[in-house]
mmCIF file of N, CA and C in Angstrom:
data_model
loop_
_atom_site.group_PDB
_atom_site.id
_atom_site.type_symbol
_atom_site.label_atom_id
_atom_site.label_comp_id
_atom_site.label_asym_id
_atom_site.label_seq_id
_atom_site.Cartn_x
_atom_site.Cartn_y
_atom_site.Cartn_z
ATOM 1 N N UNK A 1 -100.490 -103.006 114.368
ATOM 2 C CA UNK A 1 -100.309 -101.908 114.756
ATOM 3 C C UNK A 1 -98.949 -101.603 115.082
ATOM 4 N N UNK A 2 -97.944 -100.368 114.974
ATOM 5 C CA UNK A 2 -97.067 -99.423 115.177
ATOM 6 C C UNK A 2 -96.952 -99.460 116.839
ATOM 7 N N UNK A 3 -95.641 -99.531 117.467
ATOM 8 C CA UNK A 3 -95.791 -99.430 119.286
ATOM 9 C C UNK A 3 -94.641 -98.636 118.902
ATOM 10 N N UNK A 4 -94.799 -98.348 120.222
ATOM 11 C CA UNK A 4 -92.981 -97.610 120.850
ATOM 12 C C UNK A 4 -91.918 -98.285 121.109
ATOM 13 N N UNK A 5 -90.808 -98.553 120.472
ATOM 14 C CA UNK A 5 -89.933 -99.250 121.079
ATOM 15 C C UNK A 5 -89.252 -99.192 121.802
ATOM 16 N N UNK A 6 -87.959 -97.892 121.720
ATOM 17 C CA UNK A 6 -87.210 -97.252 122.449
ATOM 18 C C UNK A 6 -87.386 -95.688 122.256
ATOM 19 N N UNK A 7 -87.038 -94.783 123.605
ATOM 20 C CA UNK A 7 -86.864 -93.390 123.603
ATOM 21 C C UNK A 7 -85.456 -93.548 123.602
ATOM 22 N N UNK A 8 -84.819 -93.238 122.883
ATOM 23 C CA UNK A 8 -83.162 -92.306 123.562
ATOM 24 C C UNK A 8 -82.942 -91.336 123.899
ATOM 25 N N UNK A 9 -81.610 -91.239 125.209
ATOM 26 C CA UNK A 9 -81.666 -89.922 125.491
ATOM 27 C C UNK A 9 -80.186 -89.669 125.597
ATOM 28 N N UNK A 10 -79.437 -88.771 124.995
ATOM 29 C CA UNK A 10 -77.874 -88.399 125.175
ATOM 30 C C UNK A 10 -77.410 -87.674 126.727
ATOM 31 N N UNK A 11 -77.058 -88.446 127.718
ATOM 32 C CA UNK A 11 -77.273 -87.410 128.931
ATOM 33 C C UNK A 11 -76.098 -87.227 129.356
ATOM 34 N N UNK A 12 -76.189 -85.471 130.050
ATOM 35 C CA UNK A 12 -74.401 -85.387 130.233
ATOM 36 C C UNK A 12 -73.916 -86.384 131.203
ATOM 37 N N UNK A 13 -74.601 -86.778 131.801
ATOM 38 C CA UNK A 13 -74.072 -87.731 132.944
ATOM 39 C C UNK A 13 -74.888 -89.084 133.209
ATOM 40 N N UNK A 14 -74.027 -90.152 132.012
ATOM 41 C CA UNK A 14 -74.751 -91.196 132.000
ATOM 42 C C UNK A 14 -75.368 -92.002 133.057
ATOM 43 N N UNK A 15 -74.039 -91.553 134.086
ATOM 44 C CA UNK A 15 -74.061 -92.640 135.351
ATOM 45 C C UNK A 15 -75.576 -91.650 136.400
ATOM 46 N N UNK A 16 -75.524 -90.533 136.048
ATOM 47 C CA UNK A 16 -76.346 -89.991 137.053
ATOM 48 C C UNK A 16 -77.242 -90.407 136.210
ATOM 49 N N UNK A 17 -77.712 -90.352 135.034
ATOM 50 C CA UNK A 17 -78.881 -90.854 133.890
ATOM 51 C C UNK A 17 -79.337 -92.167 134.851
ATOM 52 N N UNK A 18 -78.615 -93.228 135.032
ATOM 53 C CA UNK A 18 -78.594 -94.684 134.913
ATOM 54 C C UNK A 18 -79.342 -94.573 136.626
ATOM 55 N N UNK A 19 -78.588 -93.894 137.481
ATOM 56 C CA UNK A 19 -79.344 -93.837 138.944
ATOM 57 C C UNK A 19 -80.770 -93.326 139.066
ATOM 58 N N UNK A 20 -80.949 -92.426 138.381
ATOM 59 C CA UNK A 20 -82.004 -91.048 138.147
ATOM 60 C C UNK A 20 -83.348 -92.847 137.489
ATOM 61 N N UNK A 21 -83.076 -93.379 136.697
ATOM 62 C CA UNK A 21 -83.842 -93.767 135.175
ATOM 63 C C UNK A 21 -83.474 -95.789 136.301
ATOM 64 N N UNK A 22 -82.735 -96.023 136.739
ATOM 65 C CA UNK A 22 -83.127 -97.509 137.370
ATOM 66 C C UNK A 22 -83.196 -97.213 139.283
ATOM 67 N N UNK A 23 -82.746 -96.879 139.634
ATOM 68 C CA UNK A 23 -82.927 -96.686 141.117
ATOM 69 C C UNK A 23 -83.536 -95.672 141.746
ATOM 70 N N UNK A 24 -84.614 -94.355 140.571
ATOM 71 C CA UNK A 24 -85.371 -93.875 141.224
ATOM 72 C C UNK A 24 -86.965 -94.761 140.630
ATOM 73 N N UNK A 25 -86.745 -94.386 138.910
ATOM 74 C CA UNK A 25 -87.820 -94.497 138.407
ATOM 75 C C UNK A 25 -87.896 -95.662 138.674
ATOM 76 N N UNK A 26 -87.379 -97.145 138.756
ATOM 77 C CA UNK A 26 -87.384 -98.665 138.973
ATOM 78 C C UNK A 26 -87.419 -99.224 138.262
ATOM 79 N N UNK A 27 -86.755 -99.328 136.530
ATOM 80 C CA UNK A 27 -86.554 -99.668 135.296
ATOM 81 C C UNK A 27 -85.338 -100.564 135.813
ATOM 82 N N UNK A 28 -85.213 -101.674 134.959
ATOM 83 C CA UNK A 28 -84.089 -102.640 135.063
ATOM 84 C C UNK A 28 -83.093 -102.730 133.878
ATOM 85 N N UNK A 29 -82.130 -102.808 134.147
ATOM 86 C CA UNK A 29 -80.812 -102.491 133.063
ATOM 87 C C UNK A 29 -81.263 -103.726 132.229
ATOM 88 N N UNK A 30 -81.171 -103.687 130.740
ATOM 89 C CA UNK A 30 -82.056 -105.087 130.497
ATOM 90 C C UNK A 30 -80.517 -105.210 129.845
ATOM 91 N N UNK A 31 -79.743 -104.603 128.801
ATOM 92 C CA UNK A 31 -78.608 -104.492 128.898
ATOM 93 C C UNK A 31 -77.626 -103.266 128.881
ATOM 94 N N UNK A 32 -75.932 -103.326 128.548
ATOM 95 C CA UNK A 32 -75.278 -102.039 128.884
ATOM 96 C C UNK A 32 -73.854 -102.764 128.124
ATOM 97 N N UNK A 33 -73.434 -102.224 127.139
ATOM 98 C CA UNK A 33 -72.781 -102.908 125.718
ATOM 99 C C UNK A 33 -72.110 -100.853 125.502
ATOM 100 N N UNK A 34 -70.547 -101.393 125.257
ATOM 101 C CA UNK A 34 -70.199 -100.561 124.902
ATOM 102 C C UNK A 34 -69.343 -101.247 123.914
ATOM 103 N N UNK A 35 -69.575 -100.817 122.203
ATOM 104 C CA UNK A 35 -69.403 -100.869 121.310
ATOM 105 C C UNK A 35 -67.994 -100.377 120.533
ATOM 106 N N UNK A 36 -67.398 -101.042 119.781
ATOM 107 C CA UNK A 36 -66.060 -100.742 119.423
ATOM 108 C C UNK A 36 -65.989 -100.094 117.709
ATOM 109 N N UNK A 37 -66.954 -98.915 117.356
ATOM 110 C CA UNK A 37 -67.054 -99.047 115.993
ATOM 111 C C UNK A 37 -67.564 -96.766 116.344
ATOM 112 N N UNK A 38 -67.234 -97.051 114.986
ATOM 113 C CA UNK A 38 -68.383 -95.532 114.655
ATOM 114 C C UNK A 38 -69.315 -95.539 114.104
ATOM 115 N N UNK A 39 -70.772 -94.782 114.549
ATOM 116 C CA UNK A 39 -71.576 -94.911 114.243
ATOM 117 C C UNK A 39 -72.094 -93.758 113.273
ATOM 118 N N UNK A 40 -71.367 -92.992 112.813
ATOM 119 C CA UNK A 40 -71.765 -91.215 111.782
ATOM 120 C C UNK A 40 -72.254 -91.886 110.948
ATOM 121 N N UNK A 41 -72.161 -92.539 110.075
ATOM 122 C CA UNK A 41 -72.875 -93.277 108.795
ATOM 123 C C UNK A 41 -74.106 -93.217 109.280
ATOM 124 N N UNK A 42 -75.187 -93.499 110.190
ATOM 125 C CA UNK A 42 -75.964 -93.921 110.711
ATOM 126 C C UNK A 42 -76.458 -93.103 111.555
ATOM 127 N N UNK A 43 -76.027 -92.449 112.245
ATOM 128 C CA UNK A 43 -76.335 -91.220 113.364
ATOM 129 C C UNK A 43 -76.144 -89.836 113.093
ATOM 130 N N UNK A 44 -75.243 -90.289 112.491
ATOM 131 C CA UNK A 44 -74.917 -88.514 111.972
ATOM 132 C C UNK A 44 -73.664 -87.554 112.275
ATOM 133 N N UNK A 45 -73.470 -88.042 113.592
ATOM 134 C CA UNK A 45 -72.218 -87.833 114.110
ATOM 135 C C UNK A 45 -71.440 -88.615 114.726
ATOM 136 N N UNK A 46 -70.064 -88.231 114.654
ATOM 137 C CA UNK A 46 -68.905 -89.669 114.786
ATOM 138 C C UNK A 46 -68.834 -89.616 116.510
ATOM 139 N N UNK A 47 -68.751 -90.955 116.394
ATOM 140 C CA UNK A 47 -68.945 -91.851 117.691
ATOM 141 C C UNK A 47 -67.598 -92.944 117.926
ATOM 142 N N UNK A 48 -66.963 -92.749 118.965
ATOM 143 C CA UNK A 48 -65.606 -93.090 119.831
ATOM 144 C C UNK A 48 -66.105 -94.579 120.864
ATOM 145 N N UNK A 49 -66.269 -95.585 120.573
ATOM 146 C CA UNK A 49 -66.433 -96.461 121.457
ATOM 147 C C UNK A 49 -68.083 -95.955 122.376
ATOM 148 N N UNK A 50 -68.884 -96.113 121.351
ATOM 149 C CA UNK A 50 -70.298 -95.783 121.545
ATOM 150 C C UNK A 50 -70.899 -96.702 123.333
ATOM 151 N N UNK A 51 -71.313 -95.923 124.146
ATOM 152 C CA UNK A 51 -71.902 -96.840 125.041
ATOM 153 C C UNK A 51 -73.284 -96.712 125.161
ATOM 154 N N UNK A 52 -74.045 -97.772 125.335
ATOM 155 C CA UNK A 52 -75.958 -98.075 125.464
ATOM 156 C C UNK A 52 -76.402 -98.385 125.893
ATOM 157 N N UNK A 53 -77.359 -97.767 126.815
ATOM 158 C CA UNK A 53 -77.523 -98.988 128.073
ATOM 159 C C UNK A 53 -79.477 -99.133 127.756
ATOM 160 N N UNK A 54 -80.105 -99.724 127.343
ATOM 161 C CA UNK A 54 -81.218 -99.930 127.479
ATOM 162 C C UNK A 54 -82.137 -100.446 129.009
ATOM 163 N N UNK A 55 -82.821 -99.513 129.135
ATOM 164 C CA UNK A 55 -83.954 -100.397 130.667
ATOM 165 C C UNK A 55 -85.343 -100.240 130.032
ATOM 166 N N UNK A 56 -85.655 -101.264 131.615
ATOM 167 C CA UNK A 56 -87.119 -101.160 131.145
ATOM 168 C C UNK A 56 -87.448 -102.281 132.097
ATOM 169 N N UNK A 57 -88.884 -103.321 131.516
ATOM 170 C CA UNK A 57 -89.567 -104.025 132.030
ATOM 171 C C UNK A 57 -89.094 -105.395 131.822
ATOM 172 N N UNK A 58 -88.551 -106.259 132.535
ATOM 173 C CA UNK A 58 -87.612 -107.583 132.001
ATOM 174 C C UNK A 58 -88.895 -108.127 131.388
ATOM 175 N N UNK A 59 -90.639 -108.409 132.219
ATOM 176 C CA UNK A 59 -91.194 -108.987 132.514
ATOM 177 C C UNK A 59 -92.275 -108.818 131.293
ATOM 178 N N UNK A 60 -92.086 -107.594 130.458
ATOM 179 C CA UNK A 60 -93.018 -107.106 129.859
ATOM 180 C C UNK A 60 -92.354 -107.049 128.164
ATOM 181 N N UNK A 61 -92.380 -107.858 127.274
ATOM 182 C CA UNK A 61 -91.486 -107.327 126.240
ATOM 183 C C UNK A 61 -92.241 -106.292 125.655
ATOM 184 N N UNK A 62 -93.010 -106.016 125.905
ATOM 185 C CA UNK A 62 -94.532 -104.765 125.359
ATOM 186 C C UNK A 62 -94.140 -103.466 125.397
ATOM 187 N N UNK A 63 -93.186 -103.734 127.042
ATOM 188 C CA UNK A 63 -92.909 -102.252 127.919
ATOM 189 C C UNK A 63 -92.300 -100.949 126.539
ATOM 190 N N UNK A 64 -92.504 -100.105 126.422
ATOM 191 C CA UNK A 64 -91.533 -99.349 126.071
ATOM 192 C C UNK A 64 -89.770 -98.878 127.036
ATOM 193 N N UNK A 65 -88.698 -99.176 126.165
ATOM 194 C CA UNK A 65 -87.936 -98.819 126.735
ATOM 195 C C UNK A 65 -87.078 -97.385 126.631
ATOM 196 N N UNK A 66 -86.230 -97.465 127.317
ATOM 197 C CA UNK A 66 -85.529 -95.773 127.663
ATOM 198 C C UNK A 66 -83.793 -96.997 127.205
ATOM 199 N N UNK A 67 -83.294 -95.878 126.487
ATOM 200 C CA UNK A 67 -81.705 -95.897 125.835
ATOM 201 C C UNK A 67 -81.019 -95.368 126.190
ATOM 202 N N UNK A 68 -80.402 -95.040 127.531
ATOM 203 C CA UNK A 68 -79.466 -93.566 127.669
ATOM 204 C C UNK A 68 -78.170 -94.358 126.209
ATOM 205 N N UNK A 69 -78.180 -93.168 125.625
ATOM 206 C CA UNK A 69 -76.363 -93.466 124.938
ATOM 207 C C UNK A 69 -75.320 -92.682 124.486
ATOM 208 N N UNK A 70 -74.526 -93.017 125.087
ATOM 209 C CA UNK A 70 -73.134 -91.653 125.522
ATOM 210 C C UNK A 70 -72.046 -92.386 124.183
ATOM 211 N N UNK A 71 -71.915 -90.627 123.625
ATOM 212 C CA UNK A 71 -71.030 -91.031 121.834
ATOM 213 C C UNK A 71 -70.126 -91.599 122.035
ATOM 214 N N UNK A 72 -68.968 -91.377 122.998
ATOM 215 C CA UNK A 72 -67.907 -91.772 123.583
ATOM 216 C C UNK A 72 -66.905 -91.059 122.946
ATOM 217 N N UNK A 73 -67.144 -89.666 122.532
ATOM 218 C CA UNK A 73 -66.544 -88.476 121.727
ATOM 219 C C UNK A 73 -66.490 -87.278 122.739
ATOM 220 N N UNK A 74 -67.130 -87.228 124.100
ATOM 221 C CA UNK A 74 -66.886 -86.429 125.161
ATOM 222 C C UNK A 74 -67.558 -85.412 124.664
ATOM 223 N N UNK A 75 -68.283 -85.016 123.440
ATOM 224 C CA UNK A 75 -68.326 -83.800 123.453
ATOM 225 C C UNK A 75 -70.398 -84.168 122.515
ATOM 226 N N UNK A 76 -71.284 -83.313 122.708
ATOM 227 C CA UNK A 76 -72.608 -83.422 121.791
ATOM 228 C C UNK A 76 -72.728 -82.221 121.477
ATOM 229 N N UNK A 77 -73.116 -82.320 120.094
ATOM 230 C CA UNK A 77 -73.178 -80.962 119.691
ATOM 231 C C UNK A 77 -75.014 -80.970 119.974
ATOM 232 N N UNK A 78 -75.106 -79.115 119.988
ATOM 233 C CA UNK A 78 -76.865 -79.229 120.305
ATOM 234 C C UNK A 78 -77.206 -77.880 121.353
ATOM 235 N N UNK A 79 -78.147 -77.525 121.262
ATOM 236 C CA UNK A 79 -78.134 -75.909 122.622
ATOM 237 C C UNK A 79 -78.575 -77.047 123.672
ATOM 238 N N UNK A 80 -78.908 -76.221 124.555
ATOM 239 C CA UNK A 80 -79.865 -76.882 125.874
ATOM 240 C C UNK A 80 -80.737 -75.783 126.577
ATOM 241 N N UNK A 81 -81.648 -76.393 127.017
ATOM 242 C CA UNK A 81 -82.354 -75.260 127.506
ATOM 243 C C UNK A 81 -83.189 -75.422 128.437
ATOM 244 N N UNK A 82 -83.574 -74.429 129.235
ATOM 245 C CA UNK A 82 -84.461 -74.299 130.371
ATOM 246 C C UNK A 82 -84.829 -75.667 131.083
ATOM 247 N N UNK A 83 -84.255 -76.574 132.301
ATOM 248 C CA UNK A 83 -84.395 -78.016 133.338
ATOM 249 C C UNK A 83 -86.116 -77.927 133.591
ATOM 250 N N UNK A 84 -86.278 -79.107 132.736
ATOM 251 C CA UNK A 84 -87.807 -79.465 132.578
ATOM 252 C C UNK A 84 -89.001 -78.571 132.327
ATOM 253 N N UNK A 85 -88.340 -77.591 131.655
ATOM 254 C CA UNK A 85 -89.671 -77.061 130.291
ATOM 255 C C UNK A 85 -90.067 -77.668 128.960
ATOM 256 N N UNK A 86 -90.677 -77.728 128.168
ATOM 257 C CA UNK A 86 -91.173 -78.273 126.960
ATOM 258 C C UNK A 86 -89.824 -77.476 126.021
ATOM 259 N N UNK A 87 -89.126 -78.554 125.189
ATOM 260 C CA UNK A 87 -88.317 -77.792 124.792
ATOM 261 C C UNK A 87 -88.068 -78.880 123.029
ATOM 262 N N UNK A 88 -87.918 -78.013 122.300
ATOM 263 C CA UNK A 88 -87.143 -79.545 120.945
ATOM 264 C C UNK A 88 -86.548 -79.914 121.270
ATOM 265 N N UNK A 89 -86.494 -81.305 120.689
ATOM 266 C CA UNK A 89 -85.765 -82.658 121.147
ATOM 267 C C UNK A 89 -86.853 -83.266 122.334
ATOM 268 N N UNK A 90 -86.145 -84.291 123.202
ATOM 269 C CA UNK A 90 -87.105 -84.629 123.967
ATOM 270 C C UNK A 90 -87.606 -83.844 125.573
ATOM 271 N N UNK A 91 -88.722 -84.268 125.588
ATOM 272 C CA UNK A 91 -89.950 -82.839 126.260
ATOM 273 C C UNK A 91 -89.893 -83.887 127.336
ATOM 274 N N UNK A 92 -91.053 -85.264 127.206
ATOM 275 C CA UNK A 92 -91.343 -85.333 128.128
ATOM 276 C C UNK A 92 -91.641 -87.305 128.037
ATOM 277 N N UNK A 93 -90.606 -87.580 129.443
ATOM 278 C CA UNK A 93 -91.162 -89.404 129.160
ATOM 279 C C UNK A 93 -92.006 -89.224 130.137
ATOM 280 N N UNK A 94 -93.151 -90.084 130.015
ATOM 281 C CA UNK A 94 -93.999 -90.608 131.185
ATOM 282 C C UNK A 94 -93.921 -92.779 131.387
ATOM 283 N N UNK A 95 -94.162 -92.930 132.894
ATOM 284 C CA UNK A 95 -93.995 -93.775 133.360
ATOM 285 C C UNK A 95 -95.502 -94.032 133.929
ATOM 286 N N UNK A 96 -95.620 -95.008 134.407
ATOM 287 C CA UNK A 96 -96.862 -96.063 135.415
ATOM 288 C C UNK A 96 -95.973 -96.330 136.084
ATOM 289 N N UNK A 97 -96.381 -95.867 137.981
ATOM 290 C CA UNK A 97 -95.454 -96.263 139.063
ATOM 291 C C UNK A 97 -96.205 -96.297 139.787
ATOM 292 N N UNK A 98 -95.960 -96.701 141.024
ATOM 293 C CA UNK A 98 -96.528 -95.749 142.009
ATOM 294 C C UNK A 98 -96.350 -94.808 142.757
ATOM 295 N N UNK A 99 -96.491 -93.866 142.500
ATOM 296 C CA UNK A 99 -96.712 -91.817 142.564
ATOM 297 C C UNK A 99 -95.384 -91.803 143.393
ATOM 298 N N UNK A 100 -96.444 -91.830 144.941
ATOM 299 C CA UNK A 100 -95.746 -91.616 146.213
ATOM 300 C C UNK A 100 -94.781 -92.519 146.043
ATOM 301 N N UNK A 101 -94.202 -93.221 146.253
ATOM 302 C CA UNK A 101 -93.099 -94.725 146.529
ATOM 303 C C UNK A 101 -92.037 -93.840 145.833
ATOM 304 N N UNK A 102 -92.445 -93.737 144.458
ATOM 305 C CA UNK A 102 -91.009 -93.235 143.291
ATOM 306 C C UNK A 102 -90.579 -92.057 143.792
ATOM 307 N N UNK A 103 -91.337 -90.735 144.008
ATOM 308 C CA UNK A 103 -91.293 -89.757 144.390
ATOM 309 C C UNK A 103 -90.114 -89.676 145.627
ATOM 310 N N UNK A 104 -90.269 -90.370 147.166
ATOM 311 C CA UNK A 104 -90.054 -90.520 147.681
ATOM 312 C C UNK A 104 -88.472 -90.974 147.820
ATOM 313 N N UNK A 105 -89.142 -92.238 146.341
ATOM 314 C CA UNK A 105 -87.362 -93.026 146.099
ATOM 315 C C UNK A 105 -86.492 -91.524 145.567
ATOM 316 N N UNK A 106 -86.810 -91.423 144.573
ATOM 317 C CA UNK A 106 -86.335 -90.238 144.054
ATOM 318 C C UNK A 106 -85.607 -89.004 145.152
ATOM 319 N N UNK A 107 -86.293 -88.430 145.712
ATOM 320 C CA UNK A 107 -85.951 -87.583 146.972
ATOM 321 C C UNK A 107 -84.711 -87.997 147.742
ATOM 322 N N UNK A 108 -84.712 -89.281 147.615
ATOM 323 C CA UNK A 108 -83.762 -89.704 148.662
ATOM 324 C C UNK A 108 -82.514 -89.836 147.666
ATOM 325 N N UNK A 109 -82.676 -90.449 146.787
ATOM 326 C CA UNK A 109 -81.339 -90.501 145.485
ATOM 327 C C UNK A 109 -81.010 -88.982 145.394
ATOM 328 N N UNK A 110 -81.150 -87.720 145.728
ATOM 329 C CA UNK A 110 -81.440 -86.824 145.663
ATOM 330 C C UNK A 110 -81.737 -85.895 143.677
ATOM 331 N N UNK A 111 -82.751 -86.817 143.661
ATOM 332 C CA UNK A 111 -82.953 -86.411 142.188
ATOM 333 C C UNK A 111 -84.241 -85.900 141.757
ATOM 334 N N UNK A 112 -84.842 -85.301 141.278
ATOM 335 C CA UNK A 112 -86.237 -85.034 140.320
ATOM 336 C C UNK A 112 -86.864 -83.154 141.364
ATOM 337 N N UNK A 113 -86.030 -82.562 141.680
ATOM 338 C CA UNK A 113 -86.838 -81.344 141.819
ATOM 339 C C UNK A 113 -88.046 -81.516 142.638
ATOM 340 N N UNK A 114 -88.081 -80.288 142.700
ATOM 341 C CA UNK A 114 -89.544 -80.018 143.472
ATOM 342 C C UNK A 114 -90.870 -80.824 142.961
ATOM 343 N N UNK A 115 -91.071 -82.312 142.744
ATOM 344 C CA UNK A 115 -92.410 -81.960 142.271
ATOM 345 C C UNK A 115 -93.792 -81.411 141.684
ATOM 346 N N UNK A 116 -94.134 -81.860 140.720
ATOM 347 C CA UNK A 116 -94.727 -80.277 140.577
ATOM 348 C C UNK A 116 -96.463 -81.780 140.415
ATOM 349 N N UNK A 117 -97.189 -82.288 141.810
ATOM 350 C CA UNK A 117 -98.261 -82.654 141.721
ATOM 351 C C UNK A 117 -100.245 -82.290 141.442
ATOM 352 N N UNK A 118 -101.071 -83.327 141.060
ATOM 353 C CA UNK A 118 -101.925 -83.100 140.966
ATOM 354 C C UNK A 118 -103.038 -84.558 140.762
ATOM 355 N N UNK A 119 -103.745 -84.346 141.830
ATOM 356 C CA UNK A 119 -104.665 -85.421 141.557
ATOM 357 C C UNK A 119 -105.207 -85.451 140.311
ATOM 358 N N UNK A 120 -105.592 -87.032 139.957
ATOM 359 C CA UNK A 120 -105.953 -87.257 138.743
ATOM 360 C C UNK A 120 -107.417 -88.770 138.339
ATOM 361 N N UNK A 121 -108.199 -88.920 137.805
ATOM 362 C CA UNK A 121 -108.849 -90.078 138.480
ATOM 363 C C UNK A 121 -108.783 -91.452 138.056
ATOM 364 N N UNK A 122 -106.945 -91.567 137.200
ATOM 365 C CA UNK A 122 -106.857 -92.931 137.952
ATOM 366 C C UNK A 122 -105.774 -92.740 139.142
ATOM 367 N N UNK A 123 -105.620 -91.999 140.024
ATOM 368 C CA UNK A 123 -104.555 -91.687 141.518
ATOM 369 C C UNK A 123 -103.727 -90.654 141.205
ATOM 370 N N UNK A 124 -102.779 -90.346 141.731
ATOM 371 C CA UNK A 124 -101.714 -88.862 141.865
ATOM 372 C C UNK A 124 -101.209 -89.672 140.205
ATOM 373 N N UNK A 125 -100.899 -87.688 139.807
ATOM 374 C CA UNK A 125 -99.545 -88.199 138.997
ATOM 375 C C UNK A 125 -98.488 -86.817 139.838
ATOM 376 N N UNK A 126 -97.470 -86.294 139.413
ATOM 377 C CA UNK A 126 -96.129 -86.185 139.241
ATOM 378 C C UNK A 126 -95.452 -85.691 138.452
ATOM 379 N N UNK A 127 -94.665 -84.454 138.085
ATOM 380 C CA UNK A 127 -93.642 -84.294 137.474
ATOM 381 C C UNK A 127 -92.504 -84.215 138.246
ATOM 382 N N UNK A 128 -91.691 -84.919 137.876
ATOM 383 C CA UNK A 128 -90.457 -84.254 138.428
ATOM 384 C C UNK A 128 -89.420 -83.802 136.569
ATOM 385 N N UNK A 129 -88.041 -84.049 136.845
ATOM 386 C CA UNK A 129 -87.190 -83.581 136.113
ATOM 387 C C UNK A 129 -85.357 -84.230 136.459
ATOM 388 N N UNK A 130 -85.565 -84.764 135.180
ATOM 389 C CA UNK A 130 -84.050 -86.155 135.348
ATOM 390 C C UNK A 130 -82.903 -84.877 135.313
ATOM 391 N N UNK A 131 -82.070 -86.148 135.444
ATOM 392 C CA UNK A 131 -80.307 -84.761 135.013
ATOM 393 C C UNK A 131 -79.998 -84.473 134.669
ATOM 394 N N UNK A 132 -80.531 -84.618 133.364
ATOM 395 C CA UNK A 132 -80.313 -83.271 131.913
ATOM 396 C C UNK A 132 -81.777 -82.411 131.709
ATOM 397 N N UNK A 133 -82.811 -82.305 132.877
ATOM 398 C CA UNK A 133 -83.454 -81.716 132.375
ATOM 399 C C UNK A 133 -84.747 -81.803 132.267
ATOM 400 N N UNK A 134 -85.024 -83.238 131.360
ATOM 401 C CA UNK A 134 -86.388 -84.098 130.721
ATOM 402 C C UNK A 134 -86.997 -84.021 131.563
ATOM 403 N N UNK A 135 -88.537 -83.707 131.466
ATOM 404 C CA UNK A 135 -89.442 -83.722 131.968
ATOM 405 C C UNK A 135 -90.207 -85.270 132.039
ATOM 406 N N UNK A 136 -90.318 -85.518 133.393
ATOM 407 C CA UNK A 136 -90.808 -86.930 133.582
ATOM 408 C C UNK A 136 -91.987 -86.805 134.528
ATOM 409 N N UNK A 137 -93.210 -87.812 133.577
ATOM 410 C CA UNK A 137 -94.268 -87.850 134.655
ATOM 411 C C UNK A 137 -94.732 -88.816 134.779
ATOM 412 N N UNK A 138 -95.073 -89.076 136.344
ATOM 413 C CA UNK A 138 -94.970 -90.381 137.198
ATOM 414 C C UNK A 138 -96.792 -90.530 136.616
ATOM 415 N N UNK A 139 -97.068 -91.819 136.537
ATOM 416 C CA UNK A 139 -98.817 -91.885 136.326
ATOM 417 C C UNK A 139 -98.873 -92.883 137.355
ATOM 418 N N UNK A 140 -100.384 -92.860 138.001
ATOM 419 C CA UNK A 140 -100.839 -94.651 138.959
ATOM 420 C C UNK A 140 -101.313 -95.321 138.038
ATOM 421 N N UNK A 141 -101.577 -95.641 136.939
ATOM 422 C CA UNK A 141 -102.044 -95.896 135.902
ATOM 423 C C UNK A 141 -102.055 -95.263 134.726
ATOM 424 N N UNK A 142 -102.078 -96.204 133.040
ATOM 425 C CA UNK A 142 -101.978 -95.579 131.560
ATOM 426 C C UNK A 142 -103.076 -94.343 131.526
ATOM 427 N N UNK A 143 -102.143 -93.159 130.701
ATOM 428 C CA UNK A 143 -103.305 -92.469 130.565
ATOM 429 C C UNK A 143 -104.780 -92.643 129.799
ATOM 430 N N UNK A 144 -105.507 -92.433 129.750
ATOM 431 C CA UNK A 144 -107.084 -92.839 129.141
ATOM 432 C C UNK A 144 -106.668 -92.728 127.449
ATOM 433 N N UNK A 145 -107.360 -93.219 126.036
ATOM 434 C CA UNK A 145 -107.029 -92.699 125.038
ATOM 435 C C UNK A 145 -108.460 -92.286 125.025
#
């Protein structure tokens, strides 16, 4: 059965996104590598020493991972969208975390904006916004299928 390996984000500020996902959400840095190569043939965009940071759960190999990817060129083609609202491209990342604890951690770090919260049968749920305007959903337990 296919499964999600990772979701890649090209952040405007890799260090801010790293603090959001590592320090705020609580993901672990699995690896952080700067490559000495141009990946244009593979990605369709020129790169100069691209940096890739994979975050996830070191103890759960089946858990999906988040990749923060920096082209190394200082620019990224594409448009912009209103922060935290659905738009073409990455729209939402969902994490199973201790919701209240994570909201407090994000607020202490100055991240997430004003959370939108709602009760669910599995416990509280919330949405916040990452440094690039991507909506991040926080769930107390995995969404029922």
